[in-house]
Coordinates of N, CA, C and O in Angstrom, one line a residue:
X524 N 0.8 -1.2 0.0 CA 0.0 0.0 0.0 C 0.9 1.2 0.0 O 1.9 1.5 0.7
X525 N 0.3 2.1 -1.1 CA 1.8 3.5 -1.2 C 1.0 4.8 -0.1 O 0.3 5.8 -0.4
X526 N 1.4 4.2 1.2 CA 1.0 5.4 2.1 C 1.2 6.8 1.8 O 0.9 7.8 2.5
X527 N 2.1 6.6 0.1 CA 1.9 8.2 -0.1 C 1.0 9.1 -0.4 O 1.0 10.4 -0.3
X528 N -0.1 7.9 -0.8 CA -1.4 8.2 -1.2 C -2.5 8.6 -0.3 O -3.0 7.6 0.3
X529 N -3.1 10.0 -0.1 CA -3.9 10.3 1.2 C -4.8 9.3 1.1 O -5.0 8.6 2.1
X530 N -5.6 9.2 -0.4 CA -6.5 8.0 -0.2 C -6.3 7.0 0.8 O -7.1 6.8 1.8
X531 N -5.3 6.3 0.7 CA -5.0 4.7 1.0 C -4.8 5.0 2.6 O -5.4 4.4 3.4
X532 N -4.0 5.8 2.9 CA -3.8 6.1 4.1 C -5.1 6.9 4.8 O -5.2 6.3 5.9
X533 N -5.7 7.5 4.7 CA -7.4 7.1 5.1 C -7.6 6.2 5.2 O -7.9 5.9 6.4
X534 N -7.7 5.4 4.5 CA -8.2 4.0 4.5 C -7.5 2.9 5.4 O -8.0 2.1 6.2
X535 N -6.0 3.1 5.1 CA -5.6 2.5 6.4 C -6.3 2.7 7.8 O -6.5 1.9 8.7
X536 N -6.7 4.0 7.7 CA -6.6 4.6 9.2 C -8.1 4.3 9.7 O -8.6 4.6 10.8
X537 N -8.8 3.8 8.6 CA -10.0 3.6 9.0 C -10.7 2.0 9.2 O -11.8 1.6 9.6
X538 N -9.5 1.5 8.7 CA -9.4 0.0 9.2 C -9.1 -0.3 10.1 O -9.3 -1.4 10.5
X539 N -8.2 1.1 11.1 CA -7.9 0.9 12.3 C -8.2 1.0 13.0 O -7.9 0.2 14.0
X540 N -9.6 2.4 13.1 CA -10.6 2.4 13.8 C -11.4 1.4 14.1 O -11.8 1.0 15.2
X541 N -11.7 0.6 12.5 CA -12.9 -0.6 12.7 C -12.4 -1.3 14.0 O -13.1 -1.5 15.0
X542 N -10.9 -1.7 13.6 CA -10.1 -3.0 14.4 C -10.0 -2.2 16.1 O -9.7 -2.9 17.0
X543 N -10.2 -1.3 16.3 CA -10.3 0.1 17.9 C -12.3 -0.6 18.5 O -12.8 -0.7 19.6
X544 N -13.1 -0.9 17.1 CA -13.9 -1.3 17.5 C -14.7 0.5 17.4 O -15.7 0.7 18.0
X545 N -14.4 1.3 16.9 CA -14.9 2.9 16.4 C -15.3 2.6 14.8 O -14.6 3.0 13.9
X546 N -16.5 2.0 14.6 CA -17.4 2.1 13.5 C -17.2 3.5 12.7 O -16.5 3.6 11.7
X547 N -18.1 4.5 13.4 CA -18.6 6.1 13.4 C -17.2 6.8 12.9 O -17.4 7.7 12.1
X548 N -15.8 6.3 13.2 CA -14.4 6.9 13.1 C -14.3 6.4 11.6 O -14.2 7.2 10.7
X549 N -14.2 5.1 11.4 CA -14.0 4.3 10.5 C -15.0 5.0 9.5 O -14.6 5.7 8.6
X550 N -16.2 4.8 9.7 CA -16.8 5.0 8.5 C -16.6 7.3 8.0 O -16.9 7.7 7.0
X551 N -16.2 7.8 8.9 CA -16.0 9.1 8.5 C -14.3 8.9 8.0 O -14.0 9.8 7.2
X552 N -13.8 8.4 8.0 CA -12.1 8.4 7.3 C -12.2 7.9 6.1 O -11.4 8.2 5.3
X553 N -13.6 6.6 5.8 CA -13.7 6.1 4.5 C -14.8 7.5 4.0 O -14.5 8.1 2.9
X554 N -15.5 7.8 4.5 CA -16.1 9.1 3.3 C -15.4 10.3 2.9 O -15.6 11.0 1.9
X555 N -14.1 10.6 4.2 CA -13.0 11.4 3.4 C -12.6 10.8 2.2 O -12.8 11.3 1.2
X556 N -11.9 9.4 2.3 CA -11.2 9.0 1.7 C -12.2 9.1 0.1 O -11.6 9.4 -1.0
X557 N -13.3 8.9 0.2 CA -13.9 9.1 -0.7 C -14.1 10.4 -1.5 O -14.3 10.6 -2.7
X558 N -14.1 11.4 -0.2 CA -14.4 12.8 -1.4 C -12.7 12.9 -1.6 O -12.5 13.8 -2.4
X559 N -11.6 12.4 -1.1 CA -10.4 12.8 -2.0 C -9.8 11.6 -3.2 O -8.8 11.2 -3.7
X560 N -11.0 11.3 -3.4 CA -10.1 10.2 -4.3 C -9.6 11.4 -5.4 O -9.9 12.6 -5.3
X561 N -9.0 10.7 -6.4 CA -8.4 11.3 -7.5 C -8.3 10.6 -9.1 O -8.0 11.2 -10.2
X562 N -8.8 9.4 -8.9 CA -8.7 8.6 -10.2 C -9.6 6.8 -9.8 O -9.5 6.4 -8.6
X563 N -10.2 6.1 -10.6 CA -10.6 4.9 -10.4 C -10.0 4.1 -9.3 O -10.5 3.8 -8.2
X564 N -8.7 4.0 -9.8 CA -8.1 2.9 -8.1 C -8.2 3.7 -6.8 O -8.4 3.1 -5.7
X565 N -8.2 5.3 -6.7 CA -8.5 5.8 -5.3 C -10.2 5.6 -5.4 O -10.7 5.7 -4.3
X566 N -10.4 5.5 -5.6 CA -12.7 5.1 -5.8 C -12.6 3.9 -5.4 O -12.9 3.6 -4.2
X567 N -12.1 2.7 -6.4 CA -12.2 1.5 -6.0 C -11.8 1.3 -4.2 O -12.5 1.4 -3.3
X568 N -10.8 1.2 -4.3 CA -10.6 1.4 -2.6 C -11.3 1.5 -1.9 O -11.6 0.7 -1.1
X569 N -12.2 3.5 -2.0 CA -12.1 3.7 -1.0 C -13.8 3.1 -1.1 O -14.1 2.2 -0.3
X570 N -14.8 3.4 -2.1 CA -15.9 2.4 -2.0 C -16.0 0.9 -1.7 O -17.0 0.2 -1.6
X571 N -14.8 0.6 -1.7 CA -14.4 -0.8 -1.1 C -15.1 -0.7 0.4 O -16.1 -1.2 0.8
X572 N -14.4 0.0 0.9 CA -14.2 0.1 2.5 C -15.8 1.0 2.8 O -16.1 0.8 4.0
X573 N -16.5 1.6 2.2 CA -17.3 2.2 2.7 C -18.8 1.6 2.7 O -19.8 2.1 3.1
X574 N -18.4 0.4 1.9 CA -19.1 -0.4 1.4 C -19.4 -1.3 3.3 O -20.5 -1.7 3.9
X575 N -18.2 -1.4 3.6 CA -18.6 -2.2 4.6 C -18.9 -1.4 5.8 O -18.5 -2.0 6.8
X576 N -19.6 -0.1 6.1 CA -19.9 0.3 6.9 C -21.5 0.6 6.7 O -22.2 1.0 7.6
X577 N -21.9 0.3 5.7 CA -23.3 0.6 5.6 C -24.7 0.0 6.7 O -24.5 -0.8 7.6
X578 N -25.6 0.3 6.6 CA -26.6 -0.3 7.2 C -27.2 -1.4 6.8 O -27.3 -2.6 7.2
X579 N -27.4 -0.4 5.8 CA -28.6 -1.1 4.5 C -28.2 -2.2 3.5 O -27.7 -1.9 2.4
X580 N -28.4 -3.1 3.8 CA -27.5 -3.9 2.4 C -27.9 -3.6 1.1 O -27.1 -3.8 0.1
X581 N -29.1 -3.0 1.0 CA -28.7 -2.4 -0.5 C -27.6 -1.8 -0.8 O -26.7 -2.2 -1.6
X582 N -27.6 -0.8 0.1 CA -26.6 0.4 0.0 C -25.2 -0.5 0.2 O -24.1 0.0 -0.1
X583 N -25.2 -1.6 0.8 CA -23.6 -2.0 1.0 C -23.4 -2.9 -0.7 O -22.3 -2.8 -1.4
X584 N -24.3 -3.5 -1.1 CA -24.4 -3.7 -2.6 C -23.7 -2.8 -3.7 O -22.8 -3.0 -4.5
X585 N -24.8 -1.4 -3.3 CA -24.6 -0.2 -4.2 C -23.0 0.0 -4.1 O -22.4 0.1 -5.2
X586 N -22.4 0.2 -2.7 CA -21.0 0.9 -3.2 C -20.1 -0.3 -3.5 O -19.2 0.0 -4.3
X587 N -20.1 -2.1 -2.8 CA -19.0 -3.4 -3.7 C -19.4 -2.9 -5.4 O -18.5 -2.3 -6.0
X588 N -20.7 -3.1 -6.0 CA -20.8 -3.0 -7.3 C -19.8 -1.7 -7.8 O -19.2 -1.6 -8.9
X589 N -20.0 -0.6 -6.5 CA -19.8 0.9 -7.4 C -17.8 0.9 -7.8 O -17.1 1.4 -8.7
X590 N -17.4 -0.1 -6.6 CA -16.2 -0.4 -6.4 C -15.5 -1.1 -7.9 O -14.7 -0.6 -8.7
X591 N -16.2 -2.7 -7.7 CA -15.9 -3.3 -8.9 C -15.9 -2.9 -10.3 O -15.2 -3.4 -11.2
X592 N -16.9 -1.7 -10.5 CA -16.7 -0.6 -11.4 C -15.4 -0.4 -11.5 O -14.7 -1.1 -12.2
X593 N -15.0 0.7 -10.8 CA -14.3 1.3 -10.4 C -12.8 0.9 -10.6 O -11.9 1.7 -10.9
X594 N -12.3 -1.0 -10.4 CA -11.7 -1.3 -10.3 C -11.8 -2.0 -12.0 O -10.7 -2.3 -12.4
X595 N -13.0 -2.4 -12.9 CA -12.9 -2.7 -14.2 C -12.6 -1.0 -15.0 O -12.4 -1.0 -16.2
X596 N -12.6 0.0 -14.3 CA -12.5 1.4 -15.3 C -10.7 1.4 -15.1 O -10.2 2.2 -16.0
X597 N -9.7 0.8 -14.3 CA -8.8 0.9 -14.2 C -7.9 0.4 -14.9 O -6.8 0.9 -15.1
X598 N -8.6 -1.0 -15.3 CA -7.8 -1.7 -16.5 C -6.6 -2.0 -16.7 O -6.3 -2.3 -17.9
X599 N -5.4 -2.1 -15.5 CA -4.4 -3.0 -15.4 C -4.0 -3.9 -14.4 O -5.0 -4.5 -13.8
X600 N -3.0 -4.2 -14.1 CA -2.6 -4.9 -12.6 C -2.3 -4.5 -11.6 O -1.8 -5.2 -10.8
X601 N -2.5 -3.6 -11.4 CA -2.5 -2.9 -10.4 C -3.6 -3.1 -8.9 O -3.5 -2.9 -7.7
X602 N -5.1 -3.7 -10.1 CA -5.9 -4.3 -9.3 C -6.3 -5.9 -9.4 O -7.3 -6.4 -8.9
X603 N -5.5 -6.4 -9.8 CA -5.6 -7.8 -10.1 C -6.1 -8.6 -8.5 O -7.1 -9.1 -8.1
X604 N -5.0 -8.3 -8.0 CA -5.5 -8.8 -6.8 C -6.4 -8.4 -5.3 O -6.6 -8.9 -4.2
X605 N -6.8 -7.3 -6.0 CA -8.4 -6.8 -5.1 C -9.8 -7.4 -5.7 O -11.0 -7.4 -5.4
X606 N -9.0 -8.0 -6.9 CA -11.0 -8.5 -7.8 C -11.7 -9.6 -6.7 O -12.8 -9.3 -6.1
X607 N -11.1 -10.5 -6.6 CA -11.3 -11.7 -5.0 C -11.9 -11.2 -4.2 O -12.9 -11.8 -3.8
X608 N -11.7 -10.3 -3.8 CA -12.2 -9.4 -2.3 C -13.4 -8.7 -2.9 O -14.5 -9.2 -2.6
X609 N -13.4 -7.8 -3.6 CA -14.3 -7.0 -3.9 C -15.5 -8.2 -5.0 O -16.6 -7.8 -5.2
X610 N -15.3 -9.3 -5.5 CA -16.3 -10.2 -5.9 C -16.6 -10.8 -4.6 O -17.7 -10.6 -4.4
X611 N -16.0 -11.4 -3.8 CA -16.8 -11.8 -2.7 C -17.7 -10.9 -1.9 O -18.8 -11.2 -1.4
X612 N -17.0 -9.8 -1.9 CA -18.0 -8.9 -0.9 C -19.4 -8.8 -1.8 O -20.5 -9.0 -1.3
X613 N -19.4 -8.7 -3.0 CA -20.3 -8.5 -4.2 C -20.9 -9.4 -3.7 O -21.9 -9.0 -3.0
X614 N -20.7 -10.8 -3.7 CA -21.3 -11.9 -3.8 C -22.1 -11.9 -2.2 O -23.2 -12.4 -2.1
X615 N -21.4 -11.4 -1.0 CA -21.5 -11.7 0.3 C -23.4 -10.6 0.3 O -24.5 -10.8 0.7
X616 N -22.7 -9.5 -0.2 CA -24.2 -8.5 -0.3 C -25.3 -9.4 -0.7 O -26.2 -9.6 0.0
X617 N -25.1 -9.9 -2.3 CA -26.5 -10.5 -2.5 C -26.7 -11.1 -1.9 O -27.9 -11.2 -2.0
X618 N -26.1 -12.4 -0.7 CA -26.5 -13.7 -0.2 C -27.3 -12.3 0.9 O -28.4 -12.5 0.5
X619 N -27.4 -11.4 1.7 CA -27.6 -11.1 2.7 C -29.2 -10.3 2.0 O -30.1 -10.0 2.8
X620 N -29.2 -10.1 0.1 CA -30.4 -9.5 0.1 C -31.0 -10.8 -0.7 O -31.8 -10.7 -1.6
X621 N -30.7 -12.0 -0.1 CA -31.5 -13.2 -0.6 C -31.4 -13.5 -1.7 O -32.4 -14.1 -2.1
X622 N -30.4 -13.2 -2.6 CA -30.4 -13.3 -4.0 C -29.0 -14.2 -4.3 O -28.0 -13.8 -4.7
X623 N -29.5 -15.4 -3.9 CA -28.7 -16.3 -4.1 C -28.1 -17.3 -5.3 O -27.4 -18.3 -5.2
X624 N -28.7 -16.6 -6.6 CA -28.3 -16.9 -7.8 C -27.2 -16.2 -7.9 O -26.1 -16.8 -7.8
X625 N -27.4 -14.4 -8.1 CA -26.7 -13.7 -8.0 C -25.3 -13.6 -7.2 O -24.3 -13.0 -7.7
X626 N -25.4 -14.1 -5.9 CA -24.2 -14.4 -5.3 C -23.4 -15.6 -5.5 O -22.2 -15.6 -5.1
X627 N -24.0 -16.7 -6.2 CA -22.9 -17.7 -6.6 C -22.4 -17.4 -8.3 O -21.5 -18.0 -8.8
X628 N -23.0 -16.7 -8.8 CA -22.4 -16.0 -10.2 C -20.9 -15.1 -9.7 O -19.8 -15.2 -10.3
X629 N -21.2 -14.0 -8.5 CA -20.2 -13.5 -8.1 C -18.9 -14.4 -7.5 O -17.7 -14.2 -7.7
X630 N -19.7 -15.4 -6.7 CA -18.4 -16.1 -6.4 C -17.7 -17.1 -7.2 O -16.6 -17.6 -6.8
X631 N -18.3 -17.5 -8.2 CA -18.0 -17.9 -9.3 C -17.1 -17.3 -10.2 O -16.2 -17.9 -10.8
X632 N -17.3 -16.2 -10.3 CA -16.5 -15.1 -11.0 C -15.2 -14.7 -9.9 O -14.1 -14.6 -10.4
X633 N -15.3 -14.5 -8.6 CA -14.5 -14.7 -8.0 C -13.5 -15.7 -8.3 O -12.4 -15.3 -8.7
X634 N -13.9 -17.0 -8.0 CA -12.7 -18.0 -8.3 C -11.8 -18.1 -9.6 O -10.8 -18.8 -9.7
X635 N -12.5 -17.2 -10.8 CA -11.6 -17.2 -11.4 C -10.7 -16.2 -11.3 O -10.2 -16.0 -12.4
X636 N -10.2 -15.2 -10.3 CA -9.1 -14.2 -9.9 C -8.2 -14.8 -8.7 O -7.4 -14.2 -8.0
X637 N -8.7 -16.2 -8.6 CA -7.7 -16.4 -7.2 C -6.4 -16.3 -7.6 O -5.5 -15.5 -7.0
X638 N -6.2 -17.2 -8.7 CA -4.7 -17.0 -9.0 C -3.8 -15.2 -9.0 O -2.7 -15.0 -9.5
X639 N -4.6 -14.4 -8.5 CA -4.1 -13.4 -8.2 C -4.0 -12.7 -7.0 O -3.9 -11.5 -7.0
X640 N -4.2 -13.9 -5.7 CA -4.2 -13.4 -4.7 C -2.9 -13.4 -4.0 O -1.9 -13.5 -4.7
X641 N -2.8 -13.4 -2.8 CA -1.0 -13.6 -2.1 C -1.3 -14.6 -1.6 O -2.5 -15.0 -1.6
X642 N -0.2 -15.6 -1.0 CA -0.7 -16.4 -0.1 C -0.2 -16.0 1.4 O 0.6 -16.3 2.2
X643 N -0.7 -15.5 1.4 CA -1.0 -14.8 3.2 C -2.1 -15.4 3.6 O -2.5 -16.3 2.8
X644 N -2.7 -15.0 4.9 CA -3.7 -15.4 5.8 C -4.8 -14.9 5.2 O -5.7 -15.8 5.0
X645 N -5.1 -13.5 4.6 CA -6.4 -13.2 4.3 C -6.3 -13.8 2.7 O -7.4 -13.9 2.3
X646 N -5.6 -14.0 1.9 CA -5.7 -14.3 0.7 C -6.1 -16.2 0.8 O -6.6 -16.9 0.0
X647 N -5.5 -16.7 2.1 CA -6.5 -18.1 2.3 C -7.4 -17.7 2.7 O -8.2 -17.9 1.7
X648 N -8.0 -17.2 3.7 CA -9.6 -16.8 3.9 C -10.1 -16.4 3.2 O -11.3 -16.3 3.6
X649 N -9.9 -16.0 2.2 CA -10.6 -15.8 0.5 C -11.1 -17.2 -0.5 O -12.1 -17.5 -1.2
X650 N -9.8 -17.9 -0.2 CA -10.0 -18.9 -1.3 C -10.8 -19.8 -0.1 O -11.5 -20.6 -0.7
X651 N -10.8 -20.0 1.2 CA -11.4 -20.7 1.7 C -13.3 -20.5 1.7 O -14.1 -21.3 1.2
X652 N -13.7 -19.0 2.3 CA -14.7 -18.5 1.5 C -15.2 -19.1 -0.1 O -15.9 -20.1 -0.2
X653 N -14.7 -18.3 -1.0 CA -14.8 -18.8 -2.1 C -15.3 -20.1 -2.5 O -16.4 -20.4 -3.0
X654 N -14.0 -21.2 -1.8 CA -14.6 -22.6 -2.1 C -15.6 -23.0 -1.5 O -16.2 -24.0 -1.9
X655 N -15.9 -22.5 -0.4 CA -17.5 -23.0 0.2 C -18.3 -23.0 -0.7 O -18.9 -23.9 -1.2
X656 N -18.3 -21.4 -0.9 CA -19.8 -21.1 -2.1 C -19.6 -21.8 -2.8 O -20.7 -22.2 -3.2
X657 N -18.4 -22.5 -3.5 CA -18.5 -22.5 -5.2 C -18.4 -24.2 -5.7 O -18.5 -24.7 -6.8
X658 N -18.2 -25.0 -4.4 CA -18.5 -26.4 -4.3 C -20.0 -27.0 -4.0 O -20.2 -28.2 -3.9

C-alpha cells in the first residue's frame, strides 16, 4: 500500500478504527477517503471500504458494485489482486439480500481471480470463503 497516497492512508486509518472497534471513526475516514479520491483505483478502494460500513444492504451492494466498477475502469494490474475481495463482498451482499443466484455468479467469477491473490492469511480466507460457495 503507497502510504503516499492520502487516499490509501485514510483508509488504512479507517481500518484501524474498525479494528479500535470505532465504527462512526471508521466509516468518516472512509467518506473522506472518498471525497479525496483522484482517479478509479483511489474510488475503487475507498468504495471498497465504505461499502462495509453501511446499514442497509442495498446500499452495501450499491457501493461493492460501485467499487468493482471502479476497479474494471482501471484496466491494469495494479488491481488484479483486489478483484477476489471486492467479488466476494459483491457476492456476500447479495446472499444477505436473498439473492442467491446472483451471489454464486459472483463467487463464481471470484474463483476465477484467485490465482491473483497472495498467499497470506487473508488471501487463504478468501479462497477458503470462495470454495465454500462454489462447491
Amino acid at each position: 500500500m503507497d502510504l503516499g497516497n492520502p487516499v490509501l492512508k485514510l483508509c488504512q486509518d479507517g481500518m484501524r478504527a474498525e479494528a479500535d472497534g470505532q465504527p462512526a471513526d471508521a466509516r468518516r475516514l472512509f467518506e473522506q477517503a472518498w471525497a479525496r479520491r483522484t482517479d478509479d483505483y483511489d474510488a475503487c478502494v475507498a468504495a471498497h471500504y465504505l461499502a462495509r460500513q453501511q446499514d442497509d444492504p442495498r446500499e452495501t451492494l450499491r457501493w461493492n458494485r460501485d467499487a468493482l466498477r471502479h476497479a474494471e475502469a482501471v484496466g491494469d494490474a495494479s488491481v488484479a489482486a483486489l478483484y477476489p475481495s471486492l467479488l466476494v463482498s459483491v457476492a456476500m451482499a447479495y446472499e444477505r439480500l436473498g439473492e442467491s443466484d446472483a451471489a454464486r455468479e459472483a463467487f463464481e467469477h471470484a474463483a476465477e481471480h484467485l490465482p491473483a491473490l497472495p498467499a497470506d492469511a487473508y488471501g487463504q480466507h478468501l479462497r477458503t470463503t470462495i470454495a465454500d460457495r462454489t462447491t
